[in-house]
PDB file of C-alpha atoms in Angstrom:
ATOM      1  CA  ILE A  16      65.227 187.983  99.592  1.00 65.00           C
ATOM      2  CA  LEU A  17      64.442 186.234  96.244  1.00 76.00           C
ATOM      3  CA  ASN A  18      65.747 187.364  93.268  1.00 86.00           C
ATOM      4  CA  VAL A  19      64.187 187.434  89.530  1.00 93.00           C
ATOM      5  CA  GLU A  20      66.817 188.772  86.651  1.00 95.00           C
ATOM      6  CA  GLN A  21      65.717 189.987  83.567  1.00 96.00           C
ATOM      7  CA  SER A  22      68.431 190.293  80.897  1.00 96.00           C
ATOM      8  CA  PRO A  23      69.658 192.386  78.698  1.00 96.00           C
ATOM      9  CA  GLN A  24      68.431 195.492  80.851  1.00 95.00           C
ATOM     10  CA  SER A  25      67.784 197.189  77.682  1.00 96.00           C
ATOM     11  CA  LEU A  26      68.064 196.741  73.733  1.00 95.00           C
ATOM     12  CA  HIS A  27      67.666 198.398  70.758  1.00 97.00           C
ATOM     13  CA  VAL A  28      66.739 196.787  67.320  1.00 97.00           C
ATOM     14  CA  GLN A  29      66.033 197.641  63.491  1.00 97.00           C
ATOM     15  CA  GLU A  30      62.767 197.152  62.825  1.00 97.00           C
ATOM     16  CA  GLY A  31      62.564 193.667  61.051  1.00 97.00           C
ATOM     17  CA  ASP A  32      65.144 192.313  63.869  1.00 97.00           C
ATOM     18  CA  SER A  33      64.077 189.353  65.784  1.00 96.00           C
ATOM     19  CA  THR A  34      65.326 189.348  69.175  1.00 96.00           C
ATOM     20  CA  ASN A  35      64.668 187.461  72.514  1.00 95.00           C
ATOM     21  CA  PHE A  36      65.218 188.192  76.032  1.00 94.00           C
ATOM     22  CA  THR A  37      65.870 186.265  79.405  1.00 97.00           C
ATOM     23  CA  CYS A  38      63.856 185.969  82.946  1.00 97.00           C
ATOM     24  CA  SER A  39      65.706 184.065  85.539  1.00 97.00           C
ATOM     25  CA  PHE A  40      64.355 182.896  88.521  1.00 95.00           C
ATOM     26  CA  PRO A  41      64.947 180.436  91.277  1.00 92.00           C
ATOM     27  CA  SER A  42      64.445 176.560  90.319  1.00 89.00           C
ATOM     28  CA  SER A  43      62.986 175.467  93.030  1.00 88.00           C
ATOM     29  CA  ASN A  44      59.372 175.809  94.159  1.00 87.00           C
ATOM     30  CA  PHE A  45      58.221 176.902  91.026  1.00 90.00           C
ATOM     31  CA  TYR A  46      54.688 177.695  90.471  1.00 91.00           C
ATOM     32  CA  ALA A  47      53.990 180.035  87.580  1.00 93.00           C
ATOM     33  CA  LEU A  48      55.599 182.615  85.453  1.00 95.00           C
ATOM     34  CA  HIS A  49      54.016 185.588  84.304  1.00 95.00           C
ATOM     35  CA  TRP A  50      55.213 187.942  80.940  1.00 97.00           C
ATOM     36  CA  TYR A  51      53.746 191.568  81.051  1.00 96.00           C
ATOM     37  CA  ARG A  52      54.320 193.986  78.456  1.00 96.00           C
ATOM     38  CA  TRP A  53      54.630 197.708  79.487  1.00 94.00           C
ATOM     39  CA  GLU A  54      54.267 200.542  77.106  1.00 94.00           C
ATOM     40  CA  THR A  55      55.302 203.932  78.651  1.00 89.00           C
ATOM     41  CA  ALA A  56      52.450 206.046  80.272  1.00 87.00           C
ATOM     42  CA  LYS A  57      50.230 202.818  80.431  1.00 90.00           C
ATOM     43  CA  SER A  58      49.673 199.919  82.576  1.00 91.00           C
ATOM     44  CA  PRO A  59      51.084 196.248  82.133  1.00 93.00           C
ATOM     45  CA  GLU A  60      49.528 194.262  79.931  1.00 95.00           C
ATOM     46  CA  ALA A  61      49.351 190.415  80.237  1.00 94.00           C
ATOM     47  CA  LEU A  62      51.158 188.482  77.712  1.00 96.00           C
ATOM     48  CA  PHE A  63      51.617 184.508  79.014  1.00 95.00           C
ATOM     49  CA  VAL A  64      51.217 182.969  81.935  1.00 94.00           C
ATOM     50  CA  MET A  65      53.349 179.519  82.008  1.00 95.00           C
ATOM     51  CA  THR A  66      53.123 176.916  84.572  1.00 93.00           C
ATOM     52  CA  LEU A  67      54.955 173.636  83.079  1.00 91.00           C
ATOM     53  CA  ASN A  68      58.076 172.806  82.203  1.00 92.00           C
ATOM     54  CA  GLY A  69      58.856 172.770  78.449  1.00 91.00           C
ATOM     55  CA  ASP A  70      55.847 175.120  77.702  1.00 92.00           C
ATOM     56  CA  GLU A  71      55.671 177.264  74.852  1.00 96.00           C
ATOM     57  CA  LYS A  72      53.213 179.877  74.386  1.00 96.00           C
ATOM     58  CA  LYS A  73      52.583 181.822  71.233  1.00 96.00           C
ATOM     59  CA  LYS A  74      50.917 185.340  70.691  1.00 94.00           C
ATOM     60  CA  GLY A  75      51.280 186.376  67.028  1.00 95.00           C
ATOM     61  CA  ARG A  76      55.038 187.513  66.593  1.00 97.00           C
ATOM     62  CA  ILE A  77      55.701 187.078  70.130  1.00 97.00           C
ATOM     63  CA  SER A  78      56.169 183.423  71.951  1.00 97.00           C
ATOM     64  CA  ALA A  79      58.187 182.370  74.968  1.00 98.00           C
ATOM     65  CA  THR A  80      59.784 178.953  76.513  1.00 97.00           C
ATOM     66  CA  LEU A  81      59.830 178.043  79.979  1.00 97.00           C
ATOM     67  CA  ASN A  82      62.492 175.823  81.739  1.00 96.00           C
ATOM     68  CA  THR A  83      61.364 175.301  85.653  1.00 95.00           C
ATOM     69  CA  LYS A  84      64.325 172.865  86.003  1.00 94.00           C
ATOM     70  CA  GLU A  85      67.206 175.151  85.179  1.00 95.00           C
ATOM     71  CA  GLY A  86      65.068 178.408  85.944  1.00 95.00           C
ATOM     72  CA  TYR A  87      64.712 180.741  83.047  1.00 96.00           C
ATOM     73  CA  SER A  88      62.097 181.501  80.707  1.00 97.00           C
ATOM     74  CA  TYR A  89      63.010 183.329  77.004  1.00 98.00           C
ATOM     75  CA  LEU A  90      60.729 185.668  75.208  1.00 98.00           C
ATOM     76  CA  TYR A  91      61.052 185.984  71.476  1.00 97.00           C
ATOM     77  CA  ILE A  92      60.090 188.694  69.266  1.00 97.00           C
ATOM     78  CA  LYS A  93      59.974 187.766  65.515  1.00 97.00           C
ATOM     79  CA  GLY A  94      60.053 190.731  62.836  1.00 97.00           C
ATOM     80  CA  SER A  95      60.105 193.737  65.432  1.00 97.00           C
ATOM     81  CA  GLN A  96      58.057 196.602  64.689  1.00 97.00           C
ATOM     82  CA  PRO A  97      57.949 200.052  66.140  1.00 96.00           C
ATOM     83  CA  GLU A  98      54.958 199.280  68.332  1.00 95.00           C
ATOM     84  CA  ASP A  99      56.669 196.460  70.222  1.00 96.00           C
ATOM     85  CA  SER A 100      58.633 198.994  71.557  1.00 97.00           C
ATOM     86  CA  ALA A 101      58.205 198.793  75.342  1.00 97.00           C
ATOM     87  CA  THR A 102      59.359 197.320  78.650  1.00 96.00           C
ATOM     88  CA  TYR A 103      58.541 193.494  79.101  1.00 97.00           C
ATOM     89  CA  LEU A 104      58.186 192.234  82.477  1.00 96.00           C
ATOM     90  CA  CYS A 105      58.318 188.455  84.097  1.00 96.00           C
ATOM     91  CA  ALA A 106      56.834 187.917  87.125  1.00 94.00           C
ATOM     92  CA  PHE A 107      57.319 184.594  89.239  1.00 93.00           C
ATOM     93  CA  ARG A 108      55.408 182.653  91.591  1.00 90.00           C
ATOM     94  CA  ARG A 109      56.579 180.183  93.945  1.00 86.00           C
ATOM     95  CA  ASN A 110      54.627 177.469  95.701  1.00 84.00           C
ATOM     96  CA  THR A 111      54.635 178.742  98.770  1.00 80.00           C
ATOM     97  CA  GLY A 112      53.397 182.227 100.181  1.00 74.00           C
ATOM     98  CA  ASN A 113      51.657 183.152  97.215  1.00 76.00           C
ATOM     99  CA  GLN A 114      53.497 185.738  96.664  1.00 84.00           C
ATOM    100  CA  PHE A 115      54.370 187.316  92.859  1.00 87.00           C
ATOM    101  CA  TYR A 116      58.235 188.563  92.424  1.00 91.00           C
ATOM    102  CA  PHE A 117      58.686 190.848  89.399  1.00 93.00           C
ATOM    103  CA  GLY A 118      61.625 191.183  87.360  1.00 93.00           C
ATOM    104  CA  THR A 119      62.928 194.946  86.680  1.00 91.00           C
ATOM    105  CA  GLY A 120      62.011 194.484  82.683  1.00 94.00           C
ATOM    106  CA  THR A 121      63.338 194.366  79.682  1.00 97.00           C
ATOM    107  CA  SER A 122      63.050 197.745  77.954  1.00 96.00           C
ATOM    108  CA  LEU A 123      62.966 197.463  74.080  1.00 97.00           C
ATOM    109  CA  THR A 124      63.356 199.948  71.651  1.00 97.00           C
ATOM    110  CA  VAL A 125      62.720 199.043  67.916  1.00 97.00           C
ATOM    111  CA  ILE A 126      64.309 202.056  65.560  1.00 96.00           C
ATOM    112  CA  PRO A 127      62.030 202.174  62.216  1.00 95.00           C
TER     113      PRO A 127
ATOM    114  CA  ASP B  13      40.743 199.609  78.509  1.00 80.00           C
ATOM    115  CA  SER B  14      41.806 196.858  81.119  1.00 82.00           C
ATOM    116  CA  GLY B  15      38.565 197.136  82.940  1.00 92.00           C
ATOM    117  CA  VAL B  16      40.289 198.001  86.326  1.00 96.00           C
ATOM    118  CA  THR B  17      39.767 201.367  87.463  1.00 97.00           C
ATOM    119  CA  GLN B  18      41.937 203.117  89.952  1.00 97.00           C
ATOM    120  CA  THR B  19      41.046 206.282  91.734  1.00 97.00           C
ATOM    121  CA  PRO B  20      42.575 208.843  92.190  1.00 97.00           C
ATOM    122  CA  LYS B  21      44.751 209.244  89.524  1.00 96.00           C
ATOM    123  CA  HIS B  22      47.344 211.741  91.131  1.00 96.00           C
ATOM    124  CA  LEU B  23      47.138 212.538  94.675  1.00 97.00           C
ATOM    125  CA  ILE B  24      49.837 215.028  96.395  1.00 97.00           C
ATOM    126  CA  THR B  25      49.950 215.109 100.062  1.00 97.00           C
ATOM    127  CA  ALA B  26      52.063 215.931 102.748  1.00 97.00           C
ATOM    128  CA  THR B  27      54.603 214.049 105.187  1.00 97.00           C
ATOM    129  CA  GLY B  28      52.626 212.306 108.414  1.00 97.00           C
ATOM    130  CA  GLN B  29      49.452 212.271 106.532  1.00 97.00           C
ATOM    131  CA  ARG B  30      46.950 209.285 105.726  1.00 97.00           C
ATOM    132  CA  VAL B  31      45.381 208.432 102.040  1.00 97.00           C
ATOM    133  CA  THR B  32      43.233 206.052 100.966  1.00 98.00           C
ATOM    134  CA  LEU B  33      43.474 204.618  97.197  1.00 98.00           C
ATOM    135  CA  ARG B  34      40.643 203.031  95.673  1.00 98.00           C
ATOM    136  CA  CYS B  35      40.410 199.942  93.039  1.00 98.00           C
ATOM    137  CA  SER B  36      37.768 198.646  91.628  1.00 97.00           C
ATOM    138  CA  PRO B  37      38.589 195.395  89.756  1.00 97.00           C
ATOM    139  CA  ARG B  38      37.196 194.109  85.830  1.00 96.00           C
ATOM    140  CA  SER B  39      33.584 192.841  86.255  1.00 94.00           C
ATOM    141  CA  GLY B  40      33.750 189.455  87.676  1.00 92.00           C
ATOM    142  CA  ASP B  41      37.111 189.390  89.064  1.00 95.00           C
ATOM    143  CA  LEU B  42      37.254 188.100  92.654  1.00 95.00           C
ATOM    144  CA  SER B  43      41.001 188.989  93.281  1.00 95.00           C
ATOM    145  CA  VAL B  44      42.585 192.271  93.780  1.00 96.00           C
ATOM    146  CA  TYR B  45      46.608 192.906  93.964  1.00 95.00           C
ATOM    147  CA  TRP B  46      48.335 196.025  94.859  1.00 97.00           C
ATOM    148  CA  TYR B  47      51.726 196.488  93.733  1.00 96.00           C
ATOM    149  CA  GLN B  48      54.355 199.583  94.502  1.00 96.00           C
ATOM    150  CA  GLN B  49      56.640 200.956  92.097  1.00 93.00           C
ATOM    151  CA  SER B  50      59.192 203.237  93.620  1.00 89.00           C
ATOM    152  CA  LEU B  51      61.636 205.026  91.361  1.00 80.00           C
ATOM    153  CA  ASP B  52      64.392 203.100  89.858  1.00 74.00           C
ATOM    154  CA  GLN B  53      62.577 199.680  91.415  1.00 80.00           C
ATOM    155  CA  GLY B  54      60.429 197.171  89.715  1.00 83.00           C
ATOM    156  CA  LEU B  55      57.012 196.421  90.690  1.00 90.00           C
ATOM    157  CA  GLN B  56      56.756 195.458  94.251  1.00 92.00           C
ATOM    158  CA  PHE B  57      53.833 193.094  95.269  1.00 92.00           C
ATOM    159  CA  LEU B  58      52.049 194.649  98.341  1.00 95.00           C
ATOM    160  CA  ILE B  59      49.118 191.998  99.111  1.00 95.00           C
ATOM    161  CA  GLN B  60      46.075 189.923  97.463  1.00 94.00           C
ATOM    162  CA  TYR B  61      42.772 189.903  98.376  1.00 95.00           C
ATOM    163  CA  TYR B  62      40.680 187.263  97.155  1.00 94.00           C
ATOM    164  CA  ASN B  63      36.886 187.415  97.216  1.00 94.00           C
ATOM    165  CA  GLY B  64      37.096 189.823 100.376  1.00 95.00           C
ATOM    166  CA  GLU B  65      39.933 187.496 102.196  1.00 94.00           C
ATOM    167  CA  GLU B  66      43.467 188.524 102.534  1.00 94.00           C
ATOM    168  CA  ARG B  67      45.174 185.780 100.309  1.00 91.00           C
ATOM    169  CA  ALA B  68      48.781 186.692 100.197  1.00 90.00           C
ATOM    170  CA  LYS B  69      51.087 189.175 101.461  1.00 91.00           C
ATOM    171  CA  GLY B  70      54.070 190.977 100.425  1.00 90.00           C
ATOM    172  CA  ASN B  71      56.485 193.708 101.350  1.00 83.00           C
ATOM    173  CA  ILE B  72      53.462 195.638 102.682  1.00 92.00           C
ATOM    174  CA  LEU B  73      54.832 198.056 105.506  1.00 94.00           C
ATOM    175  CA  GLU B  74      53.370 198.322 108.915  1.00 95.00           C
ATOM    176  CA  ARG B  75      51.526 201.826 108.063  1.00 96.00           C
ATOM    177  CA  PHE B  76      49.869 200.363 105.148  1.00 97.00           C
ATOM    178  CA  SER B  77      46.642 198.464 105.116  1.00 96.00           C
ATOM    179  CA  ALA B  78      44.530 196.903 102.850  1.00 97.00           C
ATOM    180  CA  GLN B  79      40.736 195.408 102.542  1.00 97.00           C
ATOM    181  CA  GLN B  80      38.379 194.291 100.193  1.00 97.00           C
ATOM    182  CA  PHE B  81      34.730 194.883 100.436  1.00 97.00           C
ATOM    183  CA  PRO B  82      31.328 192.978  99.843  1.00 96.00           C
ATOM    184  CA  ASP B  83      31.316 194.420  95.886  1.00 95.00           C
ATOM    185  CA  LEU B  84      34.634 193.456  95.459  1.00 96.00           C
ATOM    186  CA  HIS B  85      36.210 196.746  95.237  1.00 97.00           C
ATOM    187  CA  SER B  86      39.416 197.378  97.189  1.00 98.00           C
ATOM    188  CA  GLU B  87      41.322 199.985  99.300  1.00 98.00           C
ATOM    189  CA  LEU B  88      44.883 200.530 100.031  1.00 98.00           C
ATOM    190  CA  ASN B  89      45.400 202.829 103.055  1.00 98.00           C
ATOM    191  CA  LEU B  90      48.497 204.325 103.368  1.00 97.00           C
ATOM    192  CA  SER B  91      49.367 206.353 106.724  1.00 97.00           C
ATOM    193  CA  SER B  92      52.182 208.362 108.502  1.00 97.00           C
ATOM    194  CA  LEU B  93      53.197 208.835 105.254  1.00 97.00           C
ATOM    195  CA  GLU B  94      57.012 209.252 104.226  1.00 96.00           C
ATOM    196  CA  LEU B  95      58.990 211.048 101.543  1.00 95.00           C
ATOM    197  CA  GLY B  96      59.910 207.315 100.435  1.00 93.00           C
ATOM    198  CA  ASP B  97      55.981 206.739  99.894  1.00 95.00           C
ATOM    199  CA  SER B  98      56.141 208.412  96.893  1.00 96.00           C
ATOM    200  CA  ALA B  99      55.517 205.812  94.209  1.00 96.00           C
ATOM    201  CA  LEU B 100      53.109 204.712  91.542  1.00 95.00           C
ATOM    202  CA  TYR B 101      50.434 202.203  93.054  1.00 97.00           C
ATOM    203  CA  PHE B 102      48.677 199.627  90.584  1.00 96.00           C
ATOM    204  CA  CYS B 103      45.859 197.597  91.117  1.00 97.00           C
ATOM    205  CA  ALA B 104      45.352 194.324  89.126  1.00 96.00           C
ATOM    206  CA  SER B 105      42.631 191.861  89.171  1.00 96.00           C
ATOM    207  CA  SER B 106      41.791 188.271  87.911  1.00 93.00           C
ATOM    208  CA  PRO B 107      39.302 186.035  88.103  1.00 92.00           C
ATOM    209  CA  TRP B 108      40.005 183.708  90.629  1.00 85.00           C
ATOM    210  CA  GLY B 109      42.742 183.252  93.521  1.00 77.00           C
ATOM    211  CA  ASP B 110      45.240 181.433  92.253  1.00 75.00           C
ATOM    212  CA  SER B 111      48.579 182.558  90.032  1.00 71.00           C
ATOM    213  CA  ASN B 112      47.395 180.486  86.662  1.00 82.00           C
ATOM    214  CA  GLN B 113      45.654 183.761  85.431  1.00 87.00           C
ATOM    215  CA  PRO B 114      46.703 186.675  83.930  1.00 90.00           C
ATOM    216  CA  GLN B 115      46.638 189.829  85.995  1.00 93.00           C
ATOM    217  CA  HIS B 116      44.573 193.004  84.548  1.00 95.00           C
ATOM    218  CA  PHE B 117      46.372 196.284  85.732  1.00 96.00           C
ATOM    219  CA  GLY B 118      44.693 199.512  86.240  1.00 96.00           C
ATOM    220  CA  ASP B 119      46.566 202.891  84.904  1.00 95.00           C
ATOM    221  CA  GLY B 120      47.889 203.531  88.159  1.00 96.00           C
ATOM    222  CA  THR B 121      47.586 206.386  91.477  1.00 97.00           C
ATOM    223  CA  ARG B 122      50.824 208.274  91.461  1.00 96.00           C
ATOM    224  CA  LEU B 123      51.220 209.438  95.305  1.00 97.00           C
ATOM    225  CA  SER B 124      53.480 212.459  95.322  1.00 96.00           C
ATOM    226  CA  ILE B 125      54.667 213.324  98.955  1.00 96.00           C
ATOM    227  CA  LEU B 126      55.978 216.759  99.585  1.00 92.00           C
TER     228      LEU B 126
END
């Protein structure tokens, strides 16, 4: 069984605060890491695909970093807004088997 | 709107029955992925098809099967249904078969087994 862990499980922040959360995955046989944003009653929406150690990606106020040697990725949100409230999922794919392994997500609530 | 269409949106049936879930990928996408989300569990990868061929297989039960047709739409067949098969089933698509591209998800089919 391959474990992809996300922490914290849930997070409440005030509007305007910056926040970050973690996705941990096996450091061996890395191929790709995906981040998705999943709002309630909607379907997951792609944020980033990261493939290289040291990758940094940015989309507006959201950014992500990748460390494949130690097996983690951070997602950062700068100046959180209520519309950022969602569950953030990461998905790991290794270079054998072609399967995707999703974490259980970090649920973010931004309080106005 | 992701461009991925799943039908039906909801399905209610009984144990022992068989159902078919349908997915139309985004225009131009060759890869289709199927996922299951059961209560209190994360997304579980079931299977991937690329241009009509099976590309990757996850924790898909033997009672489940899938296929991708020449027009690239895909169907997930679930048979001998059990109560534990109640879940939200997502389809996603991407342009190619590799994992360097984001997946675009449909709205899901909610399956309820009574």
